[in-house]
PDB file of N, CA, C and O in Angstrom:
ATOM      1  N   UNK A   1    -121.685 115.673 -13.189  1.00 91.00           N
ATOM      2  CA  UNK A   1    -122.049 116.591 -12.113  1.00 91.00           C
ATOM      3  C   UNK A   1    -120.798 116.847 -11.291  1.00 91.00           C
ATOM      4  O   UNK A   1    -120.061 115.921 -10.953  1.00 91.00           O
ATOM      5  N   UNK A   2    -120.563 118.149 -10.965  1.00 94.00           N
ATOM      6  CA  UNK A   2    -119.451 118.551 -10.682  1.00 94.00           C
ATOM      7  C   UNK A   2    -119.761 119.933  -9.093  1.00 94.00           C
ATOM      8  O   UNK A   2    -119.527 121.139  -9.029  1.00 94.00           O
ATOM      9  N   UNK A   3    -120.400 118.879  -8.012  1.00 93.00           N
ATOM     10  CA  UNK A   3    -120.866 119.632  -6.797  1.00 93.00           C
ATOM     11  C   UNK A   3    -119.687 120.901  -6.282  1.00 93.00           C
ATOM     12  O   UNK A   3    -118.794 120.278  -5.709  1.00 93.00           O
ATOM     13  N   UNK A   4    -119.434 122.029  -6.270  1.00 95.00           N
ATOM     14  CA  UNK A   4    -118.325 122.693  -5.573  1.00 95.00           C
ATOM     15  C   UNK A   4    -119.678 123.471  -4.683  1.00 95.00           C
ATOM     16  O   UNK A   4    -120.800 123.866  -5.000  1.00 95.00           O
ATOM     17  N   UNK A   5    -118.816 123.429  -3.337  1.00 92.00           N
ATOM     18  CA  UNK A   5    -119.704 124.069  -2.441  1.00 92.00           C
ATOM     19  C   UNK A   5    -118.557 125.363  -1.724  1.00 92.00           C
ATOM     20  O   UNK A   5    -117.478 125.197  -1.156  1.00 92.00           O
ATOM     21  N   UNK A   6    -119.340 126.685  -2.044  1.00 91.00           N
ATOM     22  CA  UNK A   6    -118.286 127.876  -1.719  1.00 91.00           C
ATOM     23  C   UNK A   6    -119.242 128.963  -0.974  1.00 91.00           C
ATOM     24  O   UNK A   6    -119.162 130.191  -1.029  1.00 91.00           O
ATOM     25  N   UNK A   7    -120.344 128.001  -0.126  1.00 89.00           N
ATOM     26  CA  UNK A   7    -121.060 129.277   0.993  1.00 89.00           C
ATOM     27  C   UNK A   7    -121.511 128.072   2.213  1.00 89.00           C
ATOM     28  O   UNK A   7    -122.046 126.965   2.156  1.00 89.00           O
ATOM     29  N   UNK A   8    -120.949 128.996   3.387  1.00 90.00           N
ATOM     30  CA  UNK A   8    -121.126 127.968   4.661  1.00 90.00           C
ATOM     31  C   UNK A   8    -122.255 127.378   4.828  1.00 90.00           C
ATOM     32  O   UNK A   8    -122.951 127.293   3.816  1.00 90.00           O
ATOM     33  N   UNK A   9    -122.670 126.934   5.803  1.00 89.00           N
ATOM     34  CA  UNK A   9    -124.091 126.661   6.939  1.00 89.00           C
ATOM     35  C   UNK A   9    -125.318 127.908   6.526  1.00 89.00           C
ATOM     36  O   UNK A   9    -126.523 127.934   6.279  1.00 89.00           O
ATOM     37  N   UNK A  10    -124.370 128.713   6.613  1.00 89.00           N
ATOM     38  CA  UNK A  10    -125.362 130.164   6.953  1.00 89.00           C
ATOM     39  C   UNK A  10    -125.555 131.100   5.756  1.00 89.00           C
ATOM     40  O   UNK A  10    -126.257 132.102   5.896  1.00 89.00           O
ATOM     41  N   UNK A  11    -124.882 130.785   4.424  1.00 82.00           N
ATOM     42  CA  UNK A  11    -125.421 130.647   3.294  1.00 82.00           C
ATOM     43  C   UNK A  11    -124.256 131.817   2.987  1.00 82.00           C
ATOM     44  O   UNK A  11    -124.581 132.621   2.113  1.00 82.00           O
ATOM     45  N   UNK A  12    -123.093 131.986   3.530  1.00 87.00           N
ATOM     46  CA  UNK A  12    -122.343 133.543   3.841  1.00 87.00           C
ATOM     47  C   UNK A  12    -120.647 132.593   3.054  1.00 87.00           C
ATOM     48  O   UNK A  12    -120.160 131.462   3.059  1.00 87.00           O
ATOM     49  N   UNK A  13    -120.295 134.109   2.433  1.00 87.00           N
ATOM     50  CA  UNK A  13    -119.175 133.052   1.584  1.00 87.00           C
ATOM     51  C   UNK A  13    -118.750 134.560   0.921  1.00 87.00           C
ATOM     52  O   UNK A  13    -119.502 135.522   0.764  1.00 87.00           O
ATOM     53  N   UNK A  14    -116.749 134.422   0.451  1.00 92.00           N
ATOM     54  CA  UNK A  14    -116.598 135.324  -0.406  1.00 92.00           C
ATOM     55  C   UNK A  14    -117.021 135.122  -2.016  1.00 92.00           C
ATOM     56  O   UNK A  14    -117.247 134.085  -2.639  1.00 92.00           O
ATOM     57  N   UNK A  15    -117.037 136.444  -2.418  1.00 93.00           N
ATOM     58  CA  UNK A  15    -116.767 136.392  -4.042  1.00 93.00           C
ATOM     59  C   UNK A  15    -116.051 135.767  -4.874  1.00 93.00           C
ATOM     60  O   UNK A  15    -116.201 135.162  -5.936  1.00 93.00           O
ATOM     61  N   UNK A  16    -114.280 136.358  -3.345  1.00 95.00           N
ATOM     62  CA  UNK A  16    -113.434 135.567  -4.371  1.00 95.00           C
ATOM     63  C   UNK A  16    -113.576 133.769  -4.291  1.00 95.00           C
ATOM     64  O   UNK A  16    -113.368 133.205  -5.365  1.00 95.00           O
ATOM     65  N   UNK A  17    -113.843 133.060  -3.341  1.00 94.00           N
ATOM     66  CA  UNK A  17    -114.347 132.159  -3.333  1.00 94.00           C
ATOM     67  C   UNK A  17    -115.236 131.162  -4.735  1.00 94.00           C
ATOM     68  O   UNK A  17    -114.901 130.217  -5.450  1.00 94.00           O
ATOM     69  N   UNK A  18    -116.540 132.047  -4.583  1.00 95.00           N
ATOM     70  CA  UNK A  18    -117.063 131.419  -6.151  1.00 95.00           C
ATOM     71  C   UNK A  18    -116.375 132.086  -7.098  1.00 95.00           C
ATOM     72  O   UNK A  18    -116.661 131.483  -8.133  1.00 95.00           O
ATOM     73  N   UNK A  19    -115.562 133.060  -7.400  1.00 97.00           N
ATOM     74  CA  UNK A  19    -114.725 133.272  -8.532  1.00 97.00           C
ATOM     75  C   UNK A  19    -114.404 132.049  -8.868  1.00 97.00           C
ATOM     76  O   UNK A  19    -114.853 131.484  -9.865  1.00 97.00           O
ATOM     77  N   UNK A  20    -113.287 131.355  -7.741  1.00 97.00           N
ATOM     78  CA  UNK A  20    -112.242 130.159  -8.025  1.00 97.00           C
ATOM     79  C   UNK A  20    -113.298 129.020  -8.571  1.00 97.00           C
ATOM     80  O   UNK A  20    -113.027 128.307  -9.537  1.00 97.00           O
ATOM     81  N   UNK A  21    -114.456 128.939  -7.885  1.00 97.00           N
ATOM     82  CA  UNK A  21    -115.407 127.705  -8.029  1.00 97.00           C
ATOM     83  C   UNK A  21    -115.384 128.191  -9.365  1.00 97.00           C
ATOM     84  O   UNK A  21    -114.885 127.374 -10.138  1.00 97.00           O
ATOM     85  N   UNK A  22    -115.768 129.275  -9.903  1.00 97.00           N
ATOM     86  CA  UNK A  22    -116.289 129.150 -11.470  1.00 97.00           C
ATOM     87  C   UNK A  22    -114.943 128.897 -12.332  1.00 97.00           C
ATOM     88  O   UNK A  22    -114.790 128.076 -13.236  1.00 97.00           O
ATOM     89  N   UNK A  23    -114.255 129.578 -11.947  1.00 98.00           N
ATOM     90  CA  UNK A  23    -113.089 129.092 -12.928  1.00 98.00           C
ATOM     91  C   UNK A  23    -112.447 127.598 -13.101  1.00 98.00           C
ATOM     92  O   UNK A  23    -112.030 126.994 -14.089  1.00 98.00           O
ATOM     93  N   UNK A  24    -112.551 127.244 -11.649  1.00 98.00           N
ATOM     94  CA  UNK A  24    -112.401 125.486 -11.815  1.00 98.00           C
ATOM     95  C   UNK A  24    -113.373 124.858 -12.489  1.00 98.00           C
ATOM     96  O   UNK A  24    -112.956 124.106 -13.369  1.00 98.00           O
ATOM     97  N   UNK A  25    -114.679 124.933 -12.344  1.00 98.00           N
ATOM     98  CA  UNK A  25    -115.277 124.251 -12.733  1.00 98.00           C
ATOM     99  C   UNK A  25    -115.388 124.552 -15.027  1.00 98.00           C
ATOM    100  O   UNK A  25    -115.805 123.740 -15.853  1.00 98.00           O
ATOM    101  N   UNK A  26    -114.857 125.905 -15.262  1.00 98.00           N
ATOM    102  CA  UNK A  26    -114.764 126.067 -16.825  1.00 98.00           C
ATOM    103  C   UNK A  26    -113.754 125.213 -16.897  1.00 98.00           C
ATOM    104  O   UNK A  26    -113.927 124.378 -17.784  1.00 98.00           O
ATOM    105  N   UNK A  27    -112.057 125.021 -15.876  1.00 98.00           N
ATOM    106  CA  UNK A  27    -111.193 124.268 -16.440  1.00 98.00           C
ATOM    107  C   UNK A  27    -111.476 123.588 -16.322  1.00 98.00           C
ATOM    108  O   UNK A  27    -110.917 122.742 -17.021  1.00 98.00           O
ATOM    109  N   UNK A  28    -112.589 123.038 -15.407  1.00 98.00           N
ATOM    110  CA  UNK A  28    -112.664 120.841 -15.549  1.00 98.00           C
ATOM    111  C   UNK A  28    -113.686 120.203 -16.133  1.00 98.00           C
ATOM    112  O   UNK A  28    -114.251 119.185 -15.734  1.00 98.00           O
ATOM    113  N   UNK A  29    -113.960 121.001 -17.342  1.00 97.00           N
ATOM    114  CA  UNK A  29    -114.715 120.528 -18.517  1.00 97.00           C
ATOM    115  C   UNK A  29    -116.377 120.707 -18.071  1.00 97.00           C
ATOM    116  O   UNK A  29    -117.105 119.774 -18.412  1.00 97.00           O
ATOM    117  N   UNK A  30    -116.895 121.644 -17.466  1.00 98.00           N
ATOM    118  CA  UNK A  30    -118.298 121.854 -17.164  1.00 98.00           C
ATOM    119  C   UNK A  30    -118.396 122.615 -18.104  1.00 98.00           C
ATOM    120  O   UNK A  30    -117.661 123.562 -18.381  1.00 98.00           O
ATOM    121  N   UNK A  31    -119.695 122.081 -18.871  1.00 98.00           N
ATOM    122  CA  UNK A  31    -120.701 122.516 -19.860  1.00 98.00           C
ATOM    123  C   UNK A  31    -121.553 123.709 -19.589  1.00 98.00           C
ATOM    124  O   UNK A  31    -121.805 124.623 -20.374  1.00 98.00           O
ATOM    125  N   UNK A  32    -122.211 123.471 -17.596  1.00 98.00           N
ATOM    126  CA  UNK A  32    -123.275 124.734 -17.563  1.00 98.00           C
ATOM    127  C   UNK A  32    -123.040 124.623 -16.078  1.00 98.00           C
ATOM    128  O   UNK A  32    -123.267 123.575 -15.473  1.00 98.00           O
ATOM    129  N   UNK A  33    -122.453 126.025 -15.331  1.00 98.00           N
ATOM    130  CA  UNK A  33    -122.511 126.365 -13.925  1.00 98.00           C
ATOM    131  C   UNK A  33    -124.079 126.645 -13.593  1.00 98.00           C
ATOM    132  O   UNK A  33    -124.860 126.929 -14.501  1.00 98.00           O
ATOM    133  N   UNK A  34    -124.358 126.579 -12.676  1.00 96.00           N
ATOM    134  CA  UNK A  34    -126.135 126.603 -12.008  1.00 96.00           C
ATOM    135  C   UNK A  34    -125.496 127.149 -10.620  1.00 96.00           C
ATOM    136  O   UNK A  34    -124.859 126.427  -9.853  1.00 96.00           O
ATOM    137  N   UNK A  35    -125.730 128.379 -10.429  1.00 93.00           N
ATOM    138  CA  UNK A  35    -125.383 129.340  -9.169  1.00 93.00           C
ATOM    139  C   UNK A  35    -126.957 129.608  -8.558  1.00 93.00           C
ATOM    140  O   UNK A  35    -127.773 130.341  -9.117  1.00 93.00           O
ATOM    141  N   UNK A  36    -127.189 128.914  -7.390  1.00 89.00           N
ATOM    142  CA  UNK A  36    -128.170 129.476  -6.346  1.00 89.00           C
ATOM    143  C   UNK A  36    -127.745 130.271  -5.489  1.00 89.00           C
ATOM    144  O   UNK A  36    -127.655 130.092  -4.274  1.00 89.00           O
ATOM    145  N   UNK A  37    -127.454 131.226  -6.138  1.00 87.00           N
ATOM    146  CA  UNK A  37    -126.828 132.307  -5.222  1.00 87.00           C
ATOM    147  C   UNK A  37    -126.404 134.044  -5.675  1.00 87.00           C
ATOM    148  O   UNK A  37    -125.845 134.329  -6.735  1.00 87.00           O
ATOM    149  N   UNK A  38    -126.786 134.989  -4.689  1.00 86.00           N
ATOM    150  CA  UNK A  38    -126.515 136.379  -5.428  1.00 86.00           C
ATOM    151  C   UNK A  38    -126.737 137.175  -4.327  1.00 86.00           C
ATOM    152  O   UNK A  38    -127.129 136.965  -3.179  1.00 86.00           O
ATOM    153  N   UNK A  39    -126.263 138.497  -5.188  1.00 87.00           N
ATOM    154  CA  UNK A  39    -126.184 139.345  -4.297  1.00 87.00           C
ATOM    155  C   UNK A  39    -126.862 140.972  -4.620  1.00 87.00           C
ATOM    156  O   UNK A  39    -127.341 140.972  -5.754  1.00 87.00           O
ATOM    157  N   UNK A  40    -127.007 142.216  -3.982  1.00 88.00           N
ATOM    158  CA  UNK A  40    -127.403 143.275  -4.664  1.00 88.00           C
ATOM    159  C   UNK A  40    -126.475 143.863  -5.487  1.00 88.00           C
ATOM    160  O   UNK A  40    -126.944 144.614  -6.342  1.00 88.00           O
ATOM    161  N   UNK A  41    -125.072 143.697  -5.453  1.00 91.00           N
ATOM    162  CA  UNK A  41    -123.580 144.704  -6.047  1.00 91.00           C
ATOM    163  C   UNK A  41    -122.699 143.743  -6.679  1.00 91.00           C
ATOM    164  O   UNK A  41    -122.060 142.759  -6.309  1.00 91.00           O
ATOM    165  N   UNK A  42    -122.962 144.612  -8.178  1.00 94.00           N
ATOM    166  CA  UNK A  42    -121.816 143.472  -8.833  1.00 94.00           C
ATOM    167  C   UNK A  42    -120.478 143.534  -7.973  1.00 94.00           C
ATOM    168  O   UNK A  42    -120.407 144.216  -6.951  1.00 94.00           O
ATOM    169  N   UNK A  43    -119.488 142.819  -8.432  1.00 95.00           N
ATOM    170  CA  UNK A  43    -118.403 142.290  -7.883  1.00 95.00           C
ATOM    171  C   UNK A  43    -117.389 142.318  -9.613  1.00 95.00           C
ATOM    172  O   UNK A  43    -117.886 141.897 -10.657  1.00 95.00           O
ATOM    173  N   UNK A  44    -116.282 142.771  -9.536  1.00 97.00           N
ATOM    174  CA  UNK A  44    -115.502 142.669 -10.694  1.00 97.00           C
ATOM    175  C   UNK A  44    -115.055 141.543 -10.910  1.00 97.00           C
ATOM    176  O   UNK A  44    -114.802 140.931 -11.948  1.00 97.00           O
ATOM    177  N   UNK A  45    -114.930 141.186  -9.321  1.00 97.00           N
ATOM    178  CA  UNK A  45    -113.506 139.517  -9.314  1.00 97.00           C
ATOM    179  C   UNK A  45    -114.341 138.417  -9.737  1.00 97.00           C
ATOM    180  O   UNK A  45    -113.942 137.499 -10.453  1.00 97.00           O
ATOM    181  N   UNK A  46    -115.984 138.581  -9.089  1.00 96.00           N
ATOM    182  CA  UNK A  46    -116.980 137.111  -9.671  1.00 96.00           C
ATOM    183  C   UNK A  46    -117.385 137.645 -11.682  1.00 96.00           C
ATOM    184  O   UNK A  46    -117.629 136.935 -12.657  1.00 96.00           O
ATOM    185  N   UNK A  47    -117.313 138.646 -11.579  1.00 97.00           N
ATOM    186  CA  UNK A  47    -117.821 138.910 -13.403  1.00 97.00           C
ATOM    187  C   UNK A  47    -116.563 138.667 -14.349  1.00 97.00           C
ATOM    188  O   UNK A  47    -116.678 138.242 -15.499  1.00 97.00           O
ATOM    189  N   UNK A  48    -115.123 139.042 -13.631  1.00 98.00           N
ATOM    190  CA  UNK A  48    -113.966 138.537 -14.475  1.00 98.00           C
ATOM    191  C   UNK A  48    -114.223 136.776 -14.442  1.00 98.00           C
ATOM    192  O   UNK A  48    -114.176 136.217 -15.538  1.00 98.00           O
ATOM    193  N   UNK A  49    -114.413 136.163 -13.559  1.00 98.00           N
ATOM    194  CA  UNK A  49    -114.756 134.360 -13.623  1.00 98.00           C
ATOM    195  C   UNK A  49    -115.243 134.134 -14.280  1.00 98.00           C
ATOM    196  O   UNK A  49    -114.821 133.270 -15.049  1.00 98.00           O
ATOM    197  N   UNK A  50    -117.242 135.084 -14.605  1.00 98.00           N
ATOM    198  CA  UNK A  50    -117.871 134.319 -15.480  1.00 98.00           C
ATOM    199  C   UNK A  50    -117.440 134.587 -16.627  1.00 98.00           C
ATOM    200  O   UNK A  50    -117.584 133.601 -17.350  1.00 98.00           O
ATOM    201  N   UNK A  51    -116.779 135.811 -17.381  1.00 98.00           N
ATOM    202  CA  UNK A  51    -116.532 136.190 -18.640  1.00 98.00           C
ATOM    203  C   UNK A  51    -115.855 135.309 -18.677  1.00 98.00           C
ATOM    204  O   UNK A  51    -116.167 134.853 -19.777  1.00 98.00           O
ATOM    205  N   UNK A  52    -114.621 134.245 -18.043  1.00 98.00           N
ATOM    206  CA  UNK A  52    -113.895 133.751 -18.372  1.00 98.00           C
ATOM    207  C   UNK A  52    -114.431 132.633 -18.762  1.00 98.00           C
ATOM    208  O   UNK A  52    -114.029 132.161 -19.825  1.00 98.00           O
ATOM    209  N   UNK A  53    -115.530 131.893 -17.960  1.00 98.00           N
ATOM    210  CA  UNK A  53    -115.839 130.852 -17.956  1.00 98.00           C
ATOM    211  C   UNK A  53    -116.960 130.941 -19.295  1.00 98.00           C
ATOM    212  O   UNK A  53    -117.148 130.088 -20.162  1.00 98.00           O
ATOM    213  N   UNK A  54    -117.335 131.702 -19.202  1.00 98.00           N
ATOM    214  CA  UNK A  54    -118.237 132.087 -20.788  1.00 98.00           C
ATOM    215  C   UNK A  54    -117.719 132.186 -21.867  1.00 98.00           C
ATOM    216  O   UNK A  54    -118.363 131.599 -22.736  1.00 98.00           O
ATOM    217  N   UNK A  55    -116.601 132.796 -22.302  1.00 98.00           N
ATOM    218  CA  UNK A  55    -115.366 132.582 -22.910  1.00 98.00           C
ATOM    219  C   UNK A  55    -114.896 131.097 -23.721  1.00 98.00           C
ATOM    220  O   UNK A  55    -114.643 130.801 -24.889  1.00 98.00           O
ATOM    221  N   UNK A  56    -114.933 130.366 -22.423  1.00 98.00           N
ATOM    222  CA  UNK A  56    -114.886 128.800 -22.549  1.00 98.00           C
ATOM    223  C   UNK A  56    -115.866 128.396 -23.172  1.00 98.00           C
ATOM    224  O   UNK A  56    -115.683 127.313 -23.728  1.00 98.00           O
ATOM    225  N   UNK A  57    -116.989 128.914 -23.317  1.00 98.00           N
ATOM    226  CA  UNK A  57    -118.489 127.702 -23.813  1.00 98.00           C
ATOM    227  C   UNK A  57    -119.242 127.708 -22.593  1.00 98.00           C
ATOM    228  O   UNK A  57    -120.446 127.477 -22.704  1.00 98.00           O
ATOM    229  N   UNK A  58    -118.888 127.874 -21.728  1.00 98.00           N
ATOM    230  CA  UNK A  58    -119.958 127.738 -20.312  1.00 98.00           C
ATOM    231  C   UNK A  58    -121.406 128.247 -20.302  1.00 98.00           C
ATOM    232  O   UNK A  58    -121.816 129.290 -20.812  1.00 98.00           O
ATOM    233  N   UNK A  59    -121.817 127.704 -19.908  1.00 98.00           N
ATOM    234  CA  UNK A  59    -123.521 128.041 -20.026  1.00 98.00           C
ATOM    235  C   UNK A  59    -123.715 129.036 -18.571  1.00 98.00           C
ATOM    236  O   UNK A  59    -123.605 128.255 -17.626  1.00 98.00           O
ATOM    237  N   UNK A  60    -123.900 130.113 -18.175  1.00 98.00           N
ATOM    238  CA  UNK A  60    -123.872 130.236 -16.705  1.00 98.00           C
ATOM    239  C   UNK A  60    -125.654 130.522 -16.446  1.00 98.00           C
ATOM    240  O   UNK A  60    -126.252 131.466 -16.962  1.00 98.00           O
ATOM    241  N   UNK A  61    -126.191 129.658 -15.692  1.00 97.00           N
ATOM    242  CA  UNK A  61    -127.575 130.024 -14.658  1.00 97.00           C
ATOM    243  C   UNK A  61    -127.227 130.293 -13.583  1.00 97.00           C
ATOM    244  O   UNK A  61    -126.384 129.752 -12.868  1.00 97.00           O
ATOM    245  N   UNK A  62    -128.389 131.848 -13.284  1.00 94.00           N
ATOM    246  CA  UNK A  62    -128.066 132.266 -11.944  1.00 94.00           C
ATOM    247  C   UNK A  62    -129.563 132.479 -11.389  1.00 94.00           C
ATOM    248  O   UNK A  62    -130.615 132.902 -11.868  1.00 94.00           O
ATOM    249  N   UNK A  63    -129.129 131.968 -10.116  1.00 90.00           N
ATOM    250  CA  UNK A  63    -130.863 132.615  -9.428  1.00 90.00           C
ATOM    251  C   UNK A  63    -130.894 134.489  -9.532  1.00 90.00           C
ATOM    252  O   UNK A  63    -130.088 135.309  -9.091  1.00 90.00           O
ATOM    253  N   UNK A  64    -131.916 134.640 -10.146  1.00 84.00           N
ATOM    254  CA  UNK A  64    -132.417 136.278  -9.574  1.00 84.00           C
ATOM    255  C   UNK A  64    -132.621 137.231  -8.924  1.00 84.00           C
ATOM    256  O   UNK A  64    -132.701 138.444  -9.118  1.00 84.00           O
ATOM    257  N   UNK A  65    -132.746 136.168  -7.637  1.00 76.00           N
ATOM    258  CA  UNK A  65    -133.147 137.367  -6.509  1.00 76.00           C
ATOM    259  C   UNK A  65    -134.551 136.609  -6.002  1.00 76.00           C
ATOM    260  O   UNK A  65    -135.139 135.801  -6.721  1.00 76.00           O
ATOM    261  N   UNK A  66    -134.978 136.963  -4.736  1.00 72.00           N
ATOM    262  CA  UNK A  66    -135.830 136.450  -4.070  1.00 72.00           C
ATOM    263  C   UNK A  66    -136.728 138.462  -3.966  1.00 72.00           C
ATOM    264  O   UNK A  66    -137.544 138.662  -3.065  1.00 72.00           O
ATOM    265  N   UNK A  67    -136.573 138.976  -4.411  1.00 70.00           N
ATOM    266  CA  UNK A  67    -137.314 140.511  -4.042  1.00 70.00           C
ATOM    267  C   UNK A  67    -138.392 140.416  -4.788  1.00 70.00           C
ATOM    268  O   UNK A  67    -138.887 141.509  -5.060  1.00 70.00           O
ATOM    269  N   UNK A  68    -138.876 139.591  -5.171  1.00 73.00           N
ATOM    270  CA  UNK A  68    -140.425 139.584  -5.925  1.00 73.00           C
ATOM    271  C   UNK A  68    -140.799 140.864  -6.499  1.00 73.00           C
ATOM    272  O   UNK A  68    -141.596 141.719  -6.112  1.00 73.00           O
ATOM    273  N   UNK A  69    -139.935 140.787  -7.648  1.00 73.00           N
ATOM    274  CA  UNK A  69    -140.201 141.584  -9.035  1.00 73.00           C
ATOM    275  C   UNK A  69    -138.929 143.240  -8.854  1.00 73.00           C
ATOM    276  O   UNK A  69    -138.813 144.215  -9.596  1.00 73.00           O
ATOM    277  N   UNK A  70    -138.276 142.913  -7.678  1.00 77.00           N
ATOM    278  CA  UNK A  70    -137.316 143.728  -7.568  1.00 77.00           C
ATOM    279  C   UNK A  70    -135.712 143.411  -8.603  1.00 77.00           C
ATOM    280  O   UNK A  70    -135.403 142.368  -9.179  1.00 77.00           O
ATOM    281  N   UNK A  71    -135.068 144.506  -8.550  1.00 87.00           N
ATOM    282  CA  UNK A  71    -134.076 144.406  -9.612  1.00 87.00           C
ATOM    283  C   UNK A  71    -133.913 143.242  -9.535  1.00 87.00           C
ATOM    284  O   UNK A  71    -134.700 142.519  -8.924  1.00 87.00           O
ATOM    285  N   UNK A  72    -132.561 142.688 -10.305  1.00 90.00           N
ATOM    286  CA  UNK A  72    -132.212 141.284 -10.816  1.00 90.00           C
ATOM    287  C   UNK A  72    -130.997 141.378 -10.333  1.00 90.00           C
ATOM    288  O   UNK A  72    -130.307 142.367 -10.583  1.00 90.00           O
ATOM    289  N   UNK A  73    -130.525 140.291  -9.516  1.00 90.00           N
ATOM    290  CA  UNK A  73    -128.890 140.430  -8.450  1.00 90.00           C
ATOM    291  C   UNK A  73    -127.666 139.787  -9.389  1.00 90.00           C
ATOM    292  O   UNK A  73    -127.499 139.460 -10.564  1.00 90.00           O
ATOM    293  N   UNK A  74    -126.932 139.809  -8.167  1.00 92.00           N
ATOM    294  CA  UNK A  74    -125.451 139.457  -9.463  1.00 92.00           C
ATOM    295  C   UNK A  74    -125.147 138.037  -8.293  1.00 92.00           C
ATOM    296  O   UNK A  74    -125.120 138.006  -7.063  1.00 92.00           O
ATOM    297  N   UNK A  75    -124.918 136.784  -9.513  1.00 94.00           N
ATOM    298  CA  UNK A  75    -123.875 137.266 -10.695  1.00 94.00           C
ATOM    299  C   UNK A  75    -125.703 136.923 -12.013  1.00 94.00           C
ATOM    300  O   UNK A  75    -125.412 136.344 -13.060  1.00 94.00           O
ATOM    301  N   UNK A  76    -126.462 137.098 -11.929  1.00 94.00           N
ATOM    302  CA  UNK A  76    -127.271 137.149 -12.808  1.00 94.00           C
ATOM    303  C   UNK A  76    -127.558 138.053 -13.649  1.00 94.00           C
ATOM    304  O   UNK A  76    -127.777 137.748 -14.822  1.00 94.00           O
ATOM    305  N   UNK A  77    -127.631 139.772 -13.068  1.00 94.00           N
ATOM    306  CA  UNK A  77    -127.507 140.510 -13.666  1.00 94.00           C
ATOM    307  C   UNK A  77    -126.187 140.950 -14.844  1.00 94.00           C
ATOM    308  O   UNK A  77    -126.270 141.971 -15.526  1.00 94.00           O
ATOM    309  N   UNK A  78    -125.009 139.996 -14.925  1.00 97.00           N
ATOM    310  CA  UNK A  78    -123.799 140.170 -15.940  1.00 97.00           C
ATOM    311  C   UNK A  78    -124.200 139.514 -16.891  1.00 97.00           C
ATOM    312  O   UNK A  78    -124.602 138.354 -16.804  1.00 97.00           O
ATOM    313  N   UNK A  79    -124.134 140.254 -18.034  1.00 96.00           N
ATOM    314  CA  UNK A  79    -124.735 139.533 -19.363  1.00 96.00           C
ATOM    315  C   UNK A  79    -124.404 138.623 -19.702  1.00 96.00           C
ATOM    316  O   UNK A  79    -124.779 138.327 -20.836  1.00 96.00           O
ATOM    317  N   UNK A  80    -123.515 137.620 -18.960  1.00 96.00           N
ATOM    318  CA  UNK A  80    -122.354 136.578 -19.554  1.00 96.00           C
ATOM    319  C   UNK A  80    -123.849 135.149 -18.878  1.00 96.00           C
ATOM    320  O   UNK A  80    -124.221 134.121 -19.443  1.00 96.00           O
ATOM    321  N   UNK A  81    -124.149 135.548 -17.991  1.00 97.00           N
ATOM    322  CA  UNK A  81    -125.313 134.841 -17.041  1.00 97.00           C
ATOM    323  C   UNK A  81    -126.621 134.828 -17.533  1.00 97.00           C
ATOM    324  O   UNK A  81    -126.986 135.915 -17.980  1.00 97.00           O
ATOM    325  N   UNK A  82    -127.572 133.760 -17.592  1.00 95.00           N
ATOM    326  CA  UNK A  82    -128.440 133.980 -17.679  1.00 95.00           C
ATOM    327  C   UNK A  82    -129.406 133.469 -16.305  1.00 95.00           C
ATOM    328  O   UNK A  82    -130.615 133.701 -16.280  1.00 95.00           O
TER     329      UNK A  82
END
């Protein structure tokens, strides 16, 4: 288990931020990222991370979205995510 924490108190945090989290965590031998976290607009800089980290073997889970049956948020919606 490999805890990286990259959103404050108030649940508010950059992209590029979990970019770095995902990419550290593909270089330091994580098997499967588990992201409780998203947004409505992809982001290039967090979808270049996961391709990368997917790339690697990475397993990526992402929460969906809390809109009860509304679109599906990012980084979940990038096909690299499930």
């Amino acid at each position: 288990i490999m805890p990286l924490k990259v959103l404050d108190g108030f649940g508010s945090g950059s992209t590029a931020d979990i970019a770095d989290a995902i990419r550290f965590a593909a270089d330091h031998g994580a098997k499967v990222i588990n992201m409780s976290l998203g947004g409505p607009q992809p982001d290039p800089v967090m979808r270049a991370a996961c391709k990368y980290a997917a790339g690697k073997g990475v397993l990526i889970v992402c929460a969906a979205g809390n809109s009860m049956g509304g679109p599906v948020g990012y980084p979940a919606a990038f096909p690299e995510c499930l």
